[in-house]
PDB file of C-alpha atoms in Angstrom:
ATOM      1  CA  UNK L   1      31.178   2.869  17.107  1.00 33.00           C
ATOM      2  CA  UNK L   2      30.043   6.585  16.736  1.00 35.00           C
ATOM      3  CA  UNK L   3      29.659   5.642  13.119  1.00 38.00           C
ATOM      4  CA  UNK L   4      27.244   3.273  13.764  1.00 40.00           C
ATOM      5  CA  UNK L   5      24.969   5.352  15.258  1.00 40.00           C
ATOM      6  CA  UNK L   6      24.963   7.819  12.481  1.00 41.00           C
ATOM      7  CA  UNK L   7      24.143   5.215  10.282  1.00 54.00           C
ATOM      8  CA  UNK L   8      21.025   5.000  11.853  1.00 69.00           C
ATOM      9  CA  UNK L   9      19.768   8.269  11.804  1.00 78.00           C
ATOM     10  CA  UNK L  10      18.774  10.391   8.414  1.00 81.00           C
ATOM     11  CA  UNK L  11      20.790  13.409   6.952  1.00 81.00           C
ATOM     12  CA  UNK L  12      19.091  16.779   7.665  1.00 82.00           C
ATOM     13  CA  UNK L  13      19.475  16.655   3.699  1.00 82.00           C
ATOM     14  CA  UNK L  14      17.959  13.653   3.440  1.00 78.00           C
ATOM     15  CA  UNK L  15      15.316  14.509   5.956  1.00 80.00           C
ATOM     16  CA  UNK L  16      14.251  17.792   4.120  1.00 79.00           C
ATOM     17  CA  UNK L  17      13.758  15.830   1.026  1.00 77.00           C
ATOM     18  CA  UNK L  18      11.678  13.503   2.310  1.00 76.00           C
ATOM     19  CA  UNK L  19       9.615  16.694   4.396  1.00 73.00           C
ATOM     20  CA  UNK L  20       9.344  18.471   1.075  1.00 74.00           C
ATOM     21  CA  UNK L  21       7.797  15.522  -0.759  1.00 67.00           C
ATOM     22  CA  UNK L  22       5.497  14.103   2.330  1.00 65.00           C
ATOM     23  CA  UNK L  23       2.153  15.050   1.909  1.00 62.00           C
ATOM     24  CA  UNK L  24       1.118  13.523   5.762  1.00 57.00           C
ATOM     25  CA  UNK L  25       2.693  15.190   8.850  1.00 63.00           C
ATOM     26  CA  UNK L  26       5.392  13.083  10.134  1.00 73.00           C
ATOM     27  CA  UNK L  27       7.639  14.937  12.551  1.00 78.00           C
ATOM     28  CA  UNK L  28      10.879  14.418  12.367  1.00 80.00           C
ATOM     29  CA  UNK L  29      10.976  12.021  15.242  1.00 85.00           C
ATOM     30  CA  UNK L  30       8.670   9.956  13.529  1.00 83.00           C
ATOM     31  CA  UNK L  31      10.735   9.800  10.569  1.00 83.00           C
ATOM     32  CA  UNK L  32      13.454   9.028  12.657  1.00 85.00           C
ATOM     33  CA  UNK L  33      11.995   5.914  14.045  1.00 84.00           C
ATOM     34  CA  UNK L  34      10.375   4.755  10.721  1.00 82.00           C
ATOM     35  CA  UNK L  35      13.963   4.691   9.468  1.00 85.00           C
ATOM     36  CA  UNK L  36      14.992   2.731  12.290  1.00 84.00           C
ATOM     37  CA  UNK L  37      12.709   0.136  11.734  1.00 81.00           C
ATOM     38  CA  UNK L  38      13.122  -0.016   8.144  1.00 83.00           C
ATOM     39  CA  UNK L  39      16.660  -0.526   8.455  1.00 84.00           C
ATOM     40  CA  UNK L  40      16.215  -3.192  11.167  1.00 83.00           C
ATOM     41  CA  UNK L  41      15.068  -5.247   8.049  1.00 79.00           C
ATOM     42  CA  UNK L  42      17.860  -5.173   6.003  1.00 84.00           C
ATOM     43  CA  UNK L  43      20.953  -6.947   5.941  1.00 83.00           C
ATOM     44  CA  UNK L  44      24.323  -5.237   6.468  1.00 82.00           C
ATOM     45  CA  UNK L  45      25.403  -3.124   3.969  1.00 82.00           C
ATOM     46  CA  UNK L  46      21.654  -2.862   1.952  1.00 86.00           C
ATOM     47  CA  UNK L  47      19.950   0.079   1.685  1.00 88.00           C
ATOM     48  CA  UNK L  48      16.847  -1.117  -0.202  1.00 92.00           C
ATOM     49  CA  UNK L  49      13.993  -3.773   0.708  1.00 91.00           C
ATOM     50  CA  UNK L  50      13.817  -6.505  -1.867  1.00 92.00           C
ATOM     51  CA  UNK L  51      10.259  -7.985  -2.691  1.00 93.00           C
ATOM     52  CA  UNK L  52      11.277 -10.941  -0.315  1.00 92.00           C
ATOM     53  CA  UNK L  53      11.884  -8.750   2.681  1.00 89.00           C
ATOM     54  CA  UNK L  54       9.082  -6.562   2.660  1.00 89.00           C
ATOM     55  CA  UNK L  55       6.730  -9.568   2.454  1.00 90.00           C
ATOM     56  CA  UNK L  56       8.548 -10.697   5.417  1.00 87.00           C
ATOM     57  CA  UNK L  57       8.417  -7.516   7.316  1.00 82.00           C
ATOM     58  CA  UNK L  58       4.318  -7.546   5.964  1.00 81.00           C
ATOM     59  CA  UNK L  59       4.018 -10.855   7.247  1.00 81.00           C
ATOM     60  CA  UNK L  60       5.487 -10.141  10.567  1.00 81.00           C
ATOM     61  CA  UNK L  61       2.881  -7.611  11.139  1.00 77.00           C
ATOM     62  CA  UNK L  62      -0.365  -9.846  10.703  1.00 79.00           C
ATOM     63  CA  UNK L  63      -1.732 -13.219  12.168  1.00 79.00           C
ATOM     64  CA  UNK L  64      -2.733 -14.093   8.677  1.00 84.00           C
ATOM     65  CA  UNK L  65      -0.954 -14.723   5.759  1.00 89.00           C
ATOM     66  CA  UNK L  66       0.370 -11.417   4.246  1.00 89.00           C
ATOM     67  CA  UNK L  67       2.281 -12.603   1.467  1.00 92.00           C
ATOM     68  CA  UNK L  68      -0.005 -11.620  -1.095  1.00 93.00           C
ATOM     69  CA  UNK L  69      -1.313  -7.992  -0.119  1.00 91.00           C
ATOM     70  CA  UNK L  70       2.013  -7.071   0.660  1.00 91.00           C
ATOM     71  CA  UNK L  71       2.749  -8.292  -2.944  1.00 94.00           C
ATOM     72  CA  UNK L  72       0.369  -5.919  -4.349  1.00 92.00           C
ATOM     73  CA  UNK L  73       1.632  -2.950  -1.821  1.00 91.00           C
ATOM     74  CA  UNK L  74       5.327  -3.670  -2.964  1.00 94.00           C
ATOM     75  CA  UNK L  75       4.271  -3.193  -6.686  1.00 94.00           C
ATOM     76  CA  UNK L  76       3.147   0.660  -5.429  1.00 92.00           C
ATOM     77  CA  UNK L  77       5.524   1.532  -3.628  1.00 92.00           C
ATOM     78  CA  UNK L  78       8.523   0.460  -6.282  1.00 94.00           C
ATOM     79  CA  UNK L  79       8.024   3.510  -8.201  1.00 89.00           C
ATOM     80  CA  UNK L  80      10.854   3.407  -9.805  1.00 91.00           C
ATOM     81  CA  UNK L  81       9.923  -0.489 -10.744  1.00 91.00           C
ATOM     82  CA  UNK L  82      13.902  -1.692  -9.478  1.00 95.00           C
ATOM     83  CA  UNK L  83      12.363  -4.508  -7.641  1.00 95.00           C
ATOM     84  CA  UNK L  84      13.271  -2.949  -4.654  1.00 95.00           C
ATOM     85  CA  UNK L  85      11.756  -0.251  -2.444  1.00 93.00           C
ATOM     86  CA  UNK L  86      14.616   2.372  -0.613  1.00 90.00           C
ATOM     87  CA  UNK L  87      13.603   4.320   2.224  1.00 87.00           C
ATOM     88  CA  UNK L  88      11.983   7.188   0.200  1.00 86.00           C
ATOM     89  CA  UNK L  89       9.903   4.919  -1.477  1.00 88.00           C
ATOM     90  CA  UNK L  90       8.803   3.699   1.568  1.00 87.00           C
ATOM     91  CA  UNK L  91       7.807   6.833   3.159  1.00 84.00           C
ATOM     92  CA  UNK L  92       6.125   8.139  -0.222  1.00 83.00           C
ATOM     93  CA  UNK L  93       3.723   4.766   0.101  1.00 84.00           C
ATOM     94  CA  UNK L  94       2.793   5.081   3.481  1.00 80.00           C
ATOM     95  CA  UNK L  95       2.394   8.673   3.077  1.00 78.00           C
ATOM     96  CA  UNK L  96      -0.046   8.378  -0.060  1.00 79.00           C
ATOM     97  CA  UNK L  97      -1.582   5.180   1.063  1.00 77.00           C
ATOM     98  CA  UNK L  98      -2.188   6.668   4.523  1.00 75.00           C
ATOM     99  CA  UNK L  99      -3.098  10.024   2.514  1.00 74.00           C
ATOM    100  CA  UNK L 100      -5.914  12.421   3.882  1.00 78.00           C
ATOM    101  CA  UNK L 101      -6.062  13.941   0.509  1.00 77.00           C
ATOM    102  CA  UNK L 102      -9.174  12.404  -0.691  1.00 81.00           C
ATOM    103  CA  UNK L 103      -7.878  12.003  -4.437  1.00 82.00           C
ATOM    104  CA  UNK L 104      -4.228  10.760  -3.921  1.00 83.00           C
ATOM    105  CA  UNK L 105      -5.357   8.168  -1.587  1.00 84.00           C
ATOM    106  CA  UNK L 106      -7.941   6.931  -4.345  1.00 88.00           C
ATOM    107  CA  UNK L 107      -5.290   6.844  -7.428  1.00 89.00           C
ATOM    108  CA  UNK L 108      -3.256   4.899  -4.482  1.00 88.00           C
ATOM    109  CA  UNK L 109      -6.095   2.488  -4.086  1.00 90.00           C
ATOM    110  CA  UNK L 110      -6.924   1.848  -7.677  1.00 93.00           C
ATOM    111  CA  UNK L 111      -2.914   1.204  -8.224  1.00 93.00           C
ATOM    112  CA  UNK L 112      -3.831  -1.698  -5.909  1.00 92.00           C
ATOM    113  CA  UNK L 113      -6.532  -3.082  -7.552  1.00 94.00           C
ATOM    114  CA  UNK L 114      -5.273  -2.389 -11.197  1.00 96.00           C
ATOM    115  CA  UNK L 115      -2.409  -5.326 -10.543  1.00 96.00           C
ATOM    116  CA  UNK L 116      -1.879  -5.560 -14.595  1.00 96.00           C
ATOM    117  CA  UNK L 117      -1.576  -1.427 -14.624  1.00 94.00           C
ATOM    118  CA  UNK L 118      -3.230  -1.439 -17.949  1.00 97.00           C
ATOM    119  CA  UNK L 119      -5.747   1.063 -16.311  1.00 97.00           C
ATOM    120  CA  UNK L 120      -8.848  -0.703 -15.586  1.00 97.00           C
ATOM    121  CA  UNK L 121      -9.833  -2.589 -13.014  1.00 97.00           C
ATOM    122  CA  UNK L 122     -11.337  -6.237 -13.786  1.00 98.00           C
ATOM    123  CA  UNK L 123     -13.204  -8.475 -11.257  1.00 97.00           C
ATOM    124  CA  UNK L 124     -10.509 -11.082 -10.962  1.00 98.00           C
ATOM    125  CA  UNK L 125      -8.263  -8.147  -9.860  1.00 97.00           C
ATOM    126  CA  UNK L 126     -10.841  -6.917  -7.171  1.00 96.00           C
ATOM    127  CA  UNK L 127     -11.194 -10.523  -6.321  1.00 97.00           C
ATOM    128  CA  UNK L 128      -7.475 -11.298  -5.884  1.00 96.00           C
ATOM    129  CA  UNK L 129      -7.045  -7.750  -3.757  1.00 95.00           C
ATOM    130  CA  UNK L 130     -10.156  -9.162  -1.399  1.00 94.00           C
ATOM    131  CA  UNK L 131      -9.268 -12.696  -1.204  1.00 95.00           C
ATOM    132  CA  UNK L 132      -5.747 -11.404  -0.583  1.00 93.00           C
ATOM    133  CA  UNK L 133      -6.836  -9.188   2.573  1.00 91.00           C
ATOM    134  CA  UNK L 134      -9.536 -12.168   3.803  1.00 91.00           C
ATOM    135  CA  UNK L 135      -6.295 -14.186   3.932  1.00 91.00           C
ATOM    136  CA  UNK L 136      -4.479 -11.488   5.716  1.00 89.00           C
ATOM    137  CA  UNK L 137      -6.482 -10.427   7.867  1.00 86.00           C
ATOM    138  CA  UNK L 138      -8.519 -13.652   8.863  1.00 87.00           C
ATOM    139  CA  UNK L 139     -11.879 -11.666   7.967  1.00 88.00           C
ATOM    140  CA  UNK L 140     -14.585 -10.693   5.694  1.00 90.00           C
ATOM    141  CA  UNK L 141     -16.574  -7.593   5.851  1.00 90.00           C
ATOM    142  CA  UNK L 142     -19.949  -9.519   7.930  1.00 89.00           C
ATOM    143  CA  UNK L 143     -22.237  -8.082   5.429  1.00 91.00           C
ATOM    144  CA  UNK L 144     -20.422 -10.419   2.356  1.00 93.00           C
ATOM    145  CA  UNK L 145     -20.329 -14.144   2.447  1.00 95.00           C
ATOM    146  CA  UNK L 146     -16.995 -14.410   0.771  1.00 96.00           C
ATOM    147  CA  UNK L 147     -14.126 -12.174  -0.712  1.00 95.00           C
ATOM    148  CA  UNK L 148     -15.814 -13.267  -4.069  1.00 97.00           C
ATOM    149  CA  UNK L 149     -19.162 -12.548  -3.654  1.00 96.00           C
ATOM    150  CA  UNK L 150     -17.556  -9.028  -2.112  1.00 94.00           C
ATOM    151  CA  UNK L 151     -15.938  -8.804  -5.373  1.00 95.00           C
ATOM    152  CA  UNK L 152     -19.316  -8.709  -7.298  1.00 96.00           C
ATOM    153  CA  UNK L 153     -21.428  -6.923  -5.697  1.00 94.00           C
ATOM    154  CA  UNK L 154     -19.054  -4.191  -5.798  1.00 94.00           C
ATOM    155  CA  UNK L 155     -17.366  -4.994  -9.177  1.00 96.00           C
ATOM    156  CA  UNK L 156     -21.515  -4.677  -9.978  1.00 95.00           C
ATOM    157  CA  UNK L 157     -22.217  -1.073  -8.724  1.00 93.00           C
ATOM    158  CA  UNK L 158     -19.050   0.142  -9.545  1.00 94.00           C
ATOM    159  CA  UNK L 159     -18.775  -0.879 -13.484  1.00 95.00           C
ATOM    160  CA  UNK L 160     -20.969   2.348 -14.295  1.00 92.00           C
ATOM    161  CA  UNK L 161     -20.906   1.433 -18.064  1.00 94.00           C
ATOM    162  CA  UNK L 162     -21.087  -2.354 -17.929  1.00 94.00           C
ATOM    163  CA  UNK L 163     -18.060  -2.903 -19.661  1.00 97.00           C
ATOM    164  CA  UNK L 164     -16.483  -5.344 -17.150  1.00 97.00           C
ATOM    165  CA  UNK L 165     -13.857  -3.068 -16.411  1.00 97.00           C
ATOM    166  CA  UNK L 166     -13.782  -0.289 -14.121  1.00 97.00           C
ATOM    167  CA  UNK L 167     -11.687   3.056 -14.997  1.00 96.00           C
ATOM    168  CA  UNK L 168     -10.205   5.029 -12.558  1.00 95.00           C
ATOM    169  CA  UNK L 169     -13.197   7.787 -13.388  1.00 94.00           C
ATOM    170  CA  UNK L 170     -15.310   4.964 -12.698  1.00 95.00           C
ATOM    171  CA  UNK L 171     -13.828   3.943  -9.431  1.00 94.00           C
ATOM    172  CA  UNK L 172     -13.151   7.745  -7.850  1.00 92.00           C
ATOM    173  CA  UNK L 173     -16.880   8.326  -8.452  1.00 91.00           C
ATOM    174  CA  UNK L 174     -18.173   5.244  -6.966  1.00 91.00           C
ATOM    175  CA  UNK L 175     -15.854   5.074  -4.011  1.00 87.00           C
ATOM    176  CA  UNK L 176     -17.718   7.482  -2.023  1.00 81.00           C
ATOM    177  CA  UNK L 177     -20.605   5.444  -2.225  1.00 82.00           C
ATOM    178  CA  UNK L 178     -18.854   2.395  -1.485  1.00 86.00           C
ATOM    179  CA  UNK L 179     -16.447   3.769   1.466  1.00 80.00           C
ATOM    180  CA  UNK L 180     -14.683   0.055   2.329  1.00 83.00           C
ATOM    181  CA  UNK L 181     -12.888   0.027  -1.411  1.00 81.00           C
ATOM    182  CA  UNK L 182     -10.673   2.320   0.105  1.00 79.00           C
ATOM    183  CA  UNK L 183     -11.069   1.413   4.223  1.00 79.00           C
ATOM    184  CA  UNK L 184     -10.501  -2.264   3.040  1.00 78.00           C
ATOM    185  CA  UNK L 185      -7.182  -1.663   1.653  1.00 77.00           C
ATOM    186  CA  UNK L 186      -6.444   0.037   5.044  1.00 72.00           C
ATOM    187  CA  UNK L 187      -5.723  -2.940   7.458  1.00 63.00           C
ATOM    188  CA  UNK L 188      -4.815  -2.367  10.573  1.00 56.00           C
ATOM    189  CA  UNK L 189      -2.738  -5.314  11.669  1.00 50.00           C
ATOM    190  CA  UNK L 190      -4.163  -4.048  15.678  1.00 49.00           C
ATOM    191  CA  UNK L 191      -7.618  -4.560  14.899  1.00 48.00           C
TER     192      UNK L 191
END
């Protein structure tokens, strides 16, 4: 029994690692309790989230249908592209999606957009990331019609050089002017 327990809580090795490489302040506690969680989703004996669980855990989260943003978030957080996130990898997303530095939260952001990672963005990618979080979230921004005309008029003032791509130059310089490229991605499942 007192082994159980242990199994449930995160090796002050472990826990330094993670603090060394965390660029957000979690406390320990917090940590802790993220840890908790994420092993409340996996089955005995697993210590990594397949694609098919953290959907599941995404979808559990939202009214909506969360099956395909959470798609697109799995794909950044594998960094080591297993087809399974581990606990680390875990943190490391939320910490760089949830990022206050300016520029790691934007490479984070176009990683979610650029689904093909070839380095550009296209407008059937932006489209797919919108419609995804529409679906999601039950919503579109009241000042589009749709997730596709969203898509455009964005796609539109971001693609600097009209090349119907956008580079990652191309979207770090236009997300300040366009603030809900970043704040979209963002959901909060409580709002």
């Amino acid at each position: 029994m007192g082994n159980k327990s242990s199994k449930k809580q995160i090796t002050p090795k472990t826990m330094e690692e993670l603090r060394s490489h965390i660029d957000v302040e979690f406390s320990s506690e917090e940590i802790q309790d993220w840890y908790k969680d994420f092993r409340k989703d996996l089955r005995h004996g697993e210590t990594e989230l397949n694609k098919t669980a953290f959907i599941k855990v995404y979808n559990s989260l939202f009214s909506g249908d969360a099956s395909e943003f959470a798609e697109q978030v799995f794909r950044t957080f594998d960094r080591d592209g297993n087809h399974s996130v581990d606990f680390k990898e875990f943190i490391l997303g939320l910490c760089l999606s949830g990022s206050e530095n300016a520029e790691k939260k934007l490479k984070w952001a176009f990683n979610m957009y650029d689904i093909d990672q070839n380095g550009y963005i296209t407008k059937e990618e932006m489209t797919h990331i919108f419609k995804a979080i529409c679906k999601m979230t039950g919503k579109v921004p009241q000042e589009y019609k749709s997730p596709e005309d969203m898509a455009e008029k964005i796609f539109k003032m971001l693609d600097k050089n009209s090349d119907s791509a956008i580079s990652q130059q191309e979207f770090i310089e236009g997300a300040d002017k366009v603030q809900i490229l970043v704040d979209f991605l963002s959901c909060d499942p409580d709002s």
